[in-house]
PDB file of C-alpha atoms in Angstrom:
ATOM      1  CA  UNK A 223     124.483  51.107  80.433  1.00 46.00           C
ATOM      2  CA  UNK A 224     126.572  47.729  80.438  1.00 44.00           C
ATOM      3  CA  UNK A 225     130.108  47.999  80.001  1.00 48.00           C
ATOM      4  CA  UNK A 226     132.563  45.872  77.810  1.00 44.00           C
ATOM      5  CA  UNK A 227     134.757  43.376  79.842  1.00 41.00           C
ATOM      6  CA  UNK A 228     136.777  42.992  77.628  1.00 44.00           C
ATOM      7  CA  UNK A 229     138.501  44.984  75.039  1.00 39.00           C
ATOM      8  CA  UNK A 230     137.753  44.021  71.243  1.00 39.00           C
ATOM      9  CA  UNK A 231     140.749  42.234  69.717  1.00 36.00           C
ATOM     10  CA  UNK A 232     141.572  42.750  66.154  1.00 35.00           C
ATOM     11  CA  UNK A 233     140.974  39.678  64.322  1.00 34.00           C
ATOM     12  CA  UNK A 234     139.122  36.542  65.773  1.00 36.00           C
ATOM     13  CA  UNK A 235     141.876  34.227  67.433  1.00 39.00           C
ATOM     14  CA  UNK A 236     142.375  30.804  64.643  1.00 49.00           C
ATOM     15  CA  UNK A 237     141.264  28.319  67.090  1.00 48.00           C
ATOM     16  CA  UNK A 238     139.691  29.589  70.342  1.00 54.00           C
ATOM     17  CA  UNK A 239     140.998  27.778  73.324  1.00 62.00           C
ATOM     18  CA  UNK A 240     137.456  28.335  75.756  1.00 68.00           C
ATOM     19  CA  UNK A 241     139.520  29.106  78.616  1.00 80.00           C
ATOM     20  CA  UNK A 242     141.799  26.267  78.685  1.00 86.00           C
ATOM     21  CA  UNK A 243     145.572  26.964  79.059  1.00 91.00           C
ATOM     22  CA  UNK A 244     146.578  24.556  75.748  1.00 94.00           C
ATOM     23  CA  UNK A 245     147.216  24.463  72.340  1.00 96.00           C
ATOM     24  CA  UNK A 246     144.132  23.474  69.761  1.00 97.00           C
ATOM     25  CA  UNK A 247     145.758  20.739  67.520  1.00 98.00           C
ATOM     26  CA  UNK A 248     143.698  19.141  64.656  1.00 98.00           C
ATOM     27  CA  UNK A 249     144.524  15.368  66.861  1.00 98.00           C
ATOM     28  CA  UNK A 250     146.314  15.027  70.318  1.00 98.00           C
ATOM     29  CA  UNK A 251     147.385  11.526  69.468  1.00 98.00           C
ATOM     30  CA  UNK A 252     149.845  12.017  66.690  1.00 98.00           C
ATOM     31  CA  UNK A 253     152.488  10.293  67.139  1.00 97.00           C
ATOM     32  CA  UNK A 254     151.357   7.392  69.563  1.00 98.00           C
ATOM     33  CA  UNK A 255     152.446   4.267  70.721  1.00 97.00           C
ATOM     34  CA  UNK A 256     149.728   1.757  69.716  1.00 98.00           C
ATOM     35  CA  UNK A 257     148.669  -1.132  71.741  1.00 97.00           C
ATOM     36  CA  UNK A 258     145.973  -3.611  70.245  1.00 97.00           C
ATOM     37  CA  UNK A 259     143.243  -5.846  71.993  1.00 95.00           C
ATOM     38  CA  UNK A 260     141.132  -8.423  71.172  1.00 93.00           C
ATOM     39  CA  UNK A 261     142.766  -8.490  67.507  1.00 94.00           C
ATOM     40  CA  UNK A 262     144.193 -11.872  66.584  1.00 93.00           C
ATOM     41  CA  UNK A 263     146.088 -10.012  63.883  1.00 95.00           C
ATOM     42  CA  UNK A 264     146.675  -6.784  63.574  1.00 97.00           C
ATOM     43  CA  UNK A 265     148.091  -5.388  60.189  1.00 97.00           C
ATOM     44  CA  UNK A 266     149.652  -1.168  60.078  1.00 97.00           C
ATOM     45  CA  UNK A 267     149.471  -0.841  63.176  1.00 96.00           C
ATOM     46  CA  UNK A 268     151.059   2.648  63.172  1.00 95.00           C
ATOM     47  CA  UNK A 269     148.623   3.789  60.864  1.00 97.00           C
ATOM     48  CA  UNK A 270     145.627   3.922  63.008  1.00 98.00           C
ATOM     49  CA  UNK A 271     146.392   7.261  64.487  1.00 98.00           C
ATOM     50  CA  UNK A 272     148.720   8.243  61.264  1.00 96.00           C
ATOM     51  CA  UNK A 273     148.168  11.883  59.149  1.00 97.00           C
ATOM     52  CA  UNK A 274     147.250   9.454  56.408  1.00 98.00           C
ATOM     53  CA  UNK A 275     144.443   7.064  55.304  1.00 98.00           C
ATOM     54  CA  UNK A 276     147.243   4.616  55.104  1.00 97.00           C
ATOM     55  CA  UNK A 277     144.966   1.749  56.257  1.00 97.00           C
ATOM     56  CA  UNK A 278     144.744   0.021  59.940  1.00 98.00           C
ATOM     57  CA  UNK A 279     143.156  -3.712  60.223  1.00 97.00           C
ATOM     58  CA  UNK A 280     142.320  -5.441  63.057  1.00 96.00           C
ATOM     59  CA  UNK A 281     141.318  -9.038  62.319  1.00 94.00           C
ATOM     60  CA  UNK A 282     138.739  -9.789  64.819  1.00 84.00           C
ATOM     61  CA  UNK A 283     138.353 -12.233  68.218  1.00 70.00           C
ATOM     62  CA  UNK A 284     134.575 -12.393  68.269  1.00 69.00           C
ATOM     63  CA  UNK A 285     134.524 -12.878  71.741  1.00 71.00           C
ATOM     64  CA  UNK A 286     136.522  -9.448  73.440  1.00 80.00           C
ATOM     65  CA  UNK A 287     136.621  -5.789  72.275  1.00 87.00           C
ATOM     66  CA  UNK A 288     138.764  -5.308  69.778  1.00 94.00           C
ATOM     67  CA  UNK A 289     140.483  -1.921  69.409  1.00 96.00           C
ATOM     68  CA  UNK A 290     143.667  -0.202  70.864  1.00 98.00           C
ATOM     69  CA  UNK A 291     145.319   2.084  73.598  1.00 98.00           C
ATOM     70  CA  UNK A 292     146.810   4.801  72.128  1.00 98.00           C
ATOM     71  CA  UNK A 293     149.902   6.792  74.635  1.00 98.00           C
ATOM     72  CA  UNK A 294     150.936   9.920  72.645  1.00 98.00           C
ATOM     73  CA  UNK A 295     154.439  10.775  72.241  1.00 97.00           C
ATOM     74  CA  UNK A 296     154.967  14.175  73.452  1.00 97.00           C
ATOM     75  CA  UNK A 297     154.159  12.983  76.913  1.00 97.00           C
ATOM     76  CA  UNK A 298     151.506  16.158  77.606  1.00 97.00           C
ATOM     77  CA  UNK A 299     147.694  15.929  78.943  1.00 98.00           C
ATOM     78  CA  UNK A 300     145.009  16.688  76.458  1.00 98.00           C
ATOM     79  CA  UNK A 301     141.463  17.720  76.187  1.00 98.00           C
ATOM     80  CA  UNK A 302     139.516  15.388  73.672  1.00 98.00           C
ATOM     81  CA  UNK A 303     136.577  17.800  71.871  1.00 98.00           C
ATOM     82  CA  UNK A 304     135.694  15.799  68.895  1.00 98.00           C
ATOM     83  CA  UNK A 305     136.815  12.590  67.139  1.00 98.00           C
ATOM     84  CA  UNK A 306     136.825  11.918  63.286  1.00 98.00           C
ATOM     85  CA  UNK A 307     137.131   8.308  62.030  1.00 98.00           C
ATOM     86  CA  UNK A 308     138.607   8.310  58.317  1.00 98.00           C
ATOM     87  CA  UNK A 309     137.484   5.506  56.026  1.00 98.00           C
ATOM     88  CA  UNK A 310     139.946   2.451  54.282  1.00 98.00           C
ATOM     89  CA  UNK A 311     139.868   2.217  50.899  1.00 98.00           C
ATOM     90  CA  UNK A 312     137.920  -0.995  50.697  1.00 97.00           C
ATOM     91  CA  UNK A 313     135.467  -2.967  52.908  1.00 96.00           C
ATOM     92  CA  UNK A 314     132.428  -0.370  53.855  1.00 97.00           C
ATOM     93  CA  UNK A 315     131.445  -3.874  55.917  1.00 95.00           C
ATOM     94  CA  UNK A 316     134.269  -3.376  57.831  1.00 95.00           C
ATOM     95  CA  UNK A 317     133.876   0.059  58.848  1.00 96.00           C
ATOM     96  CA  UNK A 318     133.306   0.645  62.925  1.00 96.00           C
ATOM     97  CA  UNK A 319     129.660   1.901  63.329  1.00 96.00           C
ATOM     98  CA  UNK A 320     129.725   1.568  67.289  1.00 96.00           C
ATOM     99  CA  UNK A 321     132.195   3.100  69.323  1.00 97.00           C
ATOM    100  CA  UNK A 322     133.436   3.734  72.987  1.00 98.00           C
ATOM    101  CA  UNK A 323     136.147   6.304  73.865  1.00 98.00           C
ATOM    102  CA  UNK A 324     138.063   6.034  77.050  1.00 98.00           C
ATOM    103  CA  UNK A 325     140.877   7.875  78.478  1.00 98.00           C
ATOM    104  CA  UNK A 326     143.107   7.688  81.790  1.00 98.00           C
ATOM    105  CA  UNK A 327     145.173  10.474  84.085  1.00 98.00           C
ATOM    106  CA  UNK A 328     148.077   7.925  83.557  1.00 96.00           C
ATOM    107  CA  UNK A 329     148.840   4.598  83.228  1.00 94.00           C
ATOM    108  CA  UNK A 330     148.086   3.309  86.842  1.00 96.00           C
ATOM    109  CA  UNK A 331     144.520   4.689  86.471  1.00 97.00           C
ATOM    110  CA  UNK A 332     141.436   3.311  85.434  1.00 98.00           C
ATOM    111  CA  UNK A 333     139.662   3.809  82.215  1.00 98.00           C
ATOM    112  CA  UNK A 334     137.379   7.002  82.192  1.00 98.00           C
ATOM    113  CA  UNK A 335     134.128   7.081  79.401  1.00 98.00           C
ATOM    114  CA  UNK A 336     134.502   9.538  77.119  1.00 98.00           C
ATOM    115  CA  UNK A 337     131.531   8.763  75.428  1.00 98.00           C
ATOM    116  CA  UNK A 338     130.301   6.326  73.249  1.00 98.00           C
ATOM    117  CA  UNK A 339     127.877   4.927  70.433  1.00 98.00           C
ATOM    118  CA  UNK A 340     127.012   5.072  67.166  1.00 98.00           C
ATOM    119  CA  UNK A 341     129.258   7.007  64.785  1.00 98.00           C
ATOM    120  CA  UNK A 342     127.707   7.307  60.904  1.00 97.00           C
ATOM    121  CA  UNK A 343     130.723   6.238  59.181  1.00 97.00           C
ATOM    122  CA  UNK A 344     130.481   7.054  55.210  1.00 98.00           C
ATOM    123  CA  UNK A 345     130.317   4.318  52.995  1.00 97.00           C
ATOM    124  CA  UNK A 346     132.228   6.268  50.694  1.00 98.00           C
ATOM    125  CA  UNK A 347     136.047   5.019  50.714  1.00 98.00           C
ATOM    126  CA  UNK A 348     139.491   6.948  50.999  1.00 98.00           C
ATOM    127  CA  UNK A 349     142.673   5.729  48.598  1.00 98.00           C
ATOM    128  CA  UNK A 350     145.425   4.280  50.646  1.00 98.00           C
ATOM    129  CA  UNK A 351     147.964   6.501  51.886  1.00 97.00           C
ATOM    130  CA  UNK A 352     146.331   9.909  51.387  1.00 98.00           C
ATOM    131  CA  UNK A 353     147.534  13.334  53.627  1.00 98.00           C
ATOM    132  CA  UNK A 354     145.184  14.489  55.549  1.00 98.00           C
ATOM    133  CA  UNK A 355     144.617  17.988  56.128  1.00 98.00           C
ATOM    134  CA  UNK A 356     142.946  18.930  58.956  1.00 98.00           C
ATOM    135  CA  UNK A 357     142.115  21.725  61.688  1.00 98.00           C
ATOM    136  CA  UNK A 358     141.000  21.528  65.276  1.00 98.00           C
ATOM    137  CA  UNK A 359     137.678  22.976  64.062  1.00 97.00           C
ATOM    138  CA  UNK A 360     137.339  20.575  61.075  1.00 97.00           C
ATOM    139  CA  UNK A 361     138.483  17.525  59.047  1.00 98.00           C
ATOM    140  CA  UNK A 362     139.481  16.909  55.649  1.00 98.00           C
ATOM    141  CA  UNK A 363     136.608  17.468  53.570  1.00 97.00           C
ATOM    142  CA  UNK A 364     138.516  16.318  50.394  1.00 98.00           C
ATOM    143  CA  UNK A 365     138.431  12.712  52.785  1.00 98.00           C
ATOM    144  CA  UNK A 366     135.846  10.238  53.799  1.00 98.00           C
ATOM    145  CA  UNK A 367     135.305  10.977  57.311  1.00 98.00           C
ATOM    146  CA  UNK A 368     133.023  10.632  60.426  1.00 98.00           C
ATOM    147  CA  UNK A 369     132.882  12.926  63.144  1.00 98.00           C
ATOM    148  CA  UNK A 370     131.661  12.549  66.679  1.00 98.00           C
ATOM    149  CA  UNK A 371     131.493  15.377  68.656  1.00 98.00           C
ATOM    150  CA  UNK A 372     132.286  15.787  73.067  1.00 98.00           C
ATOM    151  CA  UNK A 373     131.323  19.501  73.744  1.00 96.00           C
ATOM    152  CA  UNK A 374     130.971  18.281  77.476  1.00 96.00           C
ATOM    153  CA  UNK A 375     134.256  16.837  77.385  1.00 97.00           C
ATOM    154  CA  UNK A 376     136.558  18.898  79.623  1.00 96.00           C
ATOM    155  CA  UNK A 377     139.080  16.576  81.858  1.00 97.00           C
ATOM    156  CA  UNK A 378     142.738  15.849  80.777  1.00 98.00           C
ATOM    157  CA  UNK A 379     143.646  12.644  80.200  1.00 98.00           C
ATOM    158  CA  UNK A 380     147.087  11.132  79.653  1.00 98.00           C
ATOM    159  CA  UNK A 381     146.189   7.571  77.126  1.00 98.00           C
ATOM    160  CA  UNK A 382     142.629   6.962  75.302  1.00 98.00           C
ATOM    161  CA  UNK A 383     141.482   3.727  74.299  1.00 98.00           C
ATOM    162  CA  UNK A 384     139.442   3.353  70.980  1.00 98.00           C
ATOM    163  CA  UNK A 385     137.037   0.319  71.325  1.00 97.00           C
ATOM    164  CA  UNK A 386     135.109  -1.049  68.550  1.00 95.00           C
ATOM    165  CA  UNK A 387     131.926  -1.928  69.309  1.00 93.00           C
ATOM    166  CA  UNK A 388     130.205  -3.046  66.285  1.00 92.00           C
ATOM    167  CA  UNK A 389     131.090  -3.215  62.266  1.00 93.00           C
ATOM    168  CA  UNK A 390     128.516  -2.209  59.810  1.00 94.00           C
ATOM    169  CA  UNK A 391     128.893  -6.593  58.915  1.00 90.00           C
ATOM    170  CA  UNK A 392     128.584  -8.015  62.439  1.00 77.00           C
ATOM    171  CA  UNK A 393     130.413 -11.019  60.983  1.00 77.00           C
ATOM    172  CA  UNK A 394     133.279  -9.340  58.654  1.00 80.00           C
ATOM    173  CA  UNK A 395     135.821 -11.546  60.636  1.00 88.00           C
ATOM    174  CA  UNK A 396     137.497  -7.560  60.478  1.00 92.00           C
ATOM    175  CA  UNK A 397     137.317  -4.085  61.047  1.00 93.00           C
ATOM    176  CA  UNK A 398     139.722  -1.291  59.518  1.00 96.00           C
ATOM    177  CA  UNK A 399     140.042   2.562  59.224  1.00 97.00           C
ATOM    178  CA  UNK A 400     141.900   5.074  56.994  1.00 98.00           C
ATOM    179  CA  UNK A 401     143.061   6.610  60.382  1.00 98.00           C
ATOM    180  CA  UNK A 402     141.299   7.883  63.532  1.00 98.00           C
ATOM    181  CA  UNK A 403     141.783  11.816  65.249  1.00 98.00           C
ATOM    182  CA  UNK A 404     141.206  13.258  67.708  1.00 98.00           C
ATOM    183  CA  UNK A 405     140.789  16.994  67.598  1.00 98.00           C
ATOM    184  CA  UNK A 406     141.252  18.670  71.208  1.00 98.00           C
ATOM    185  CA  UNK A 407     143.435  20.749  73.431  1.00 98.00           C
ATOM    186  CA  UNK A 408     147.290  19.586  74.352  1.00 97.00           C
ATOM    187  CA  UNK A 409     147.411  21.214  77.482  1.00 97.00           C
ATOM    188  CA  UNK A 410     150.688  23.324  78.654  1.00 92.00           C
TER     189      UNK A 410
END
């Protein structure tokens, strides 16, 4: 007869960690120091990584990437799982249908793929400014949102970069979210 390896704990732990030494937090990148490329203009730029649908635009170069380097605050390594792309209020057009995650040990590093692709972003919209409320485990399902998934994903990285690919309009001059998360694991 098998025996246990390990004894039963009373209640199921709120966010499993899957043998990682870290914290599970609903988005590693909150607060971040945003850096855009290949926008010509670039309005709340704060808000693309914000715990609201404030609204992020990036008014498009047609001929680079557009999207933006995000360098959390608190400094730590993190473990991206899943990302969840909240909707504006207005322009479905405008909504990034195409994606490429990247992330990098630290700044003098190269760019590591994450993954990339399509992501079905809802063409329903979100009011400006909402909270969201979210857990590692989910998103706000009072919010428009899109979720992409890594269960592969399991290096640290310091930065990501958020690239997008392609807009639901290939020619909307313009692409915008309600705010972008990533769920994962700040290390300790």
């Amino acid at each position: 007869t098998a025996e246990p390896t390990q004894n039963p704990i009373p209640s199921p732990t709120q966010a499993p960690t899957g043998g990682v030494d870290g914290q599970a937090v609903n988005t590693i990148v909150y607060p971040s120091a945003i850096t855009t490329f290949g926008c010509s203009k670039v309005i709340r730029r704060g808000a693309a990584v914000g715990p609201t649908t404030e609204k992020f635009v990036c008014e498009q170069i047609h001929t680079e990437p557009t999207g933006f380097v995000m360098a959390p605050a608190h400094g730590k390594s993190s473990i991206a799982k899943s990302m969840r792309l909240y909707t504006a209020n207005n322009c479905a057009n405008c909504d990034c249908v195409e994606y490429k995650l990247e992330g990098r040990v630290d700044s003098a590093s190269s760019w590591q793929e994450i993954s990339s692709g399509d992501v079905s972003t809802p063409i329903g919209r979100n009011a400006r400014g909402l909270d969201i409320v979210s857990m590692f485990e989910s998103g706000d399902d009072s919010r428009k949102y899109a979720t992409v998934d890594f269960p592969s994903s399991s290096i640290a990285y310091l930065d990501y970069k958020f690239t997008c690919t392609r807009t639901r309009a290939t020619r909307s001059g313009k692409w915008m979210l309600g705010s972008l998360e990533l769920a994962g694991y700040l290390l300790n």
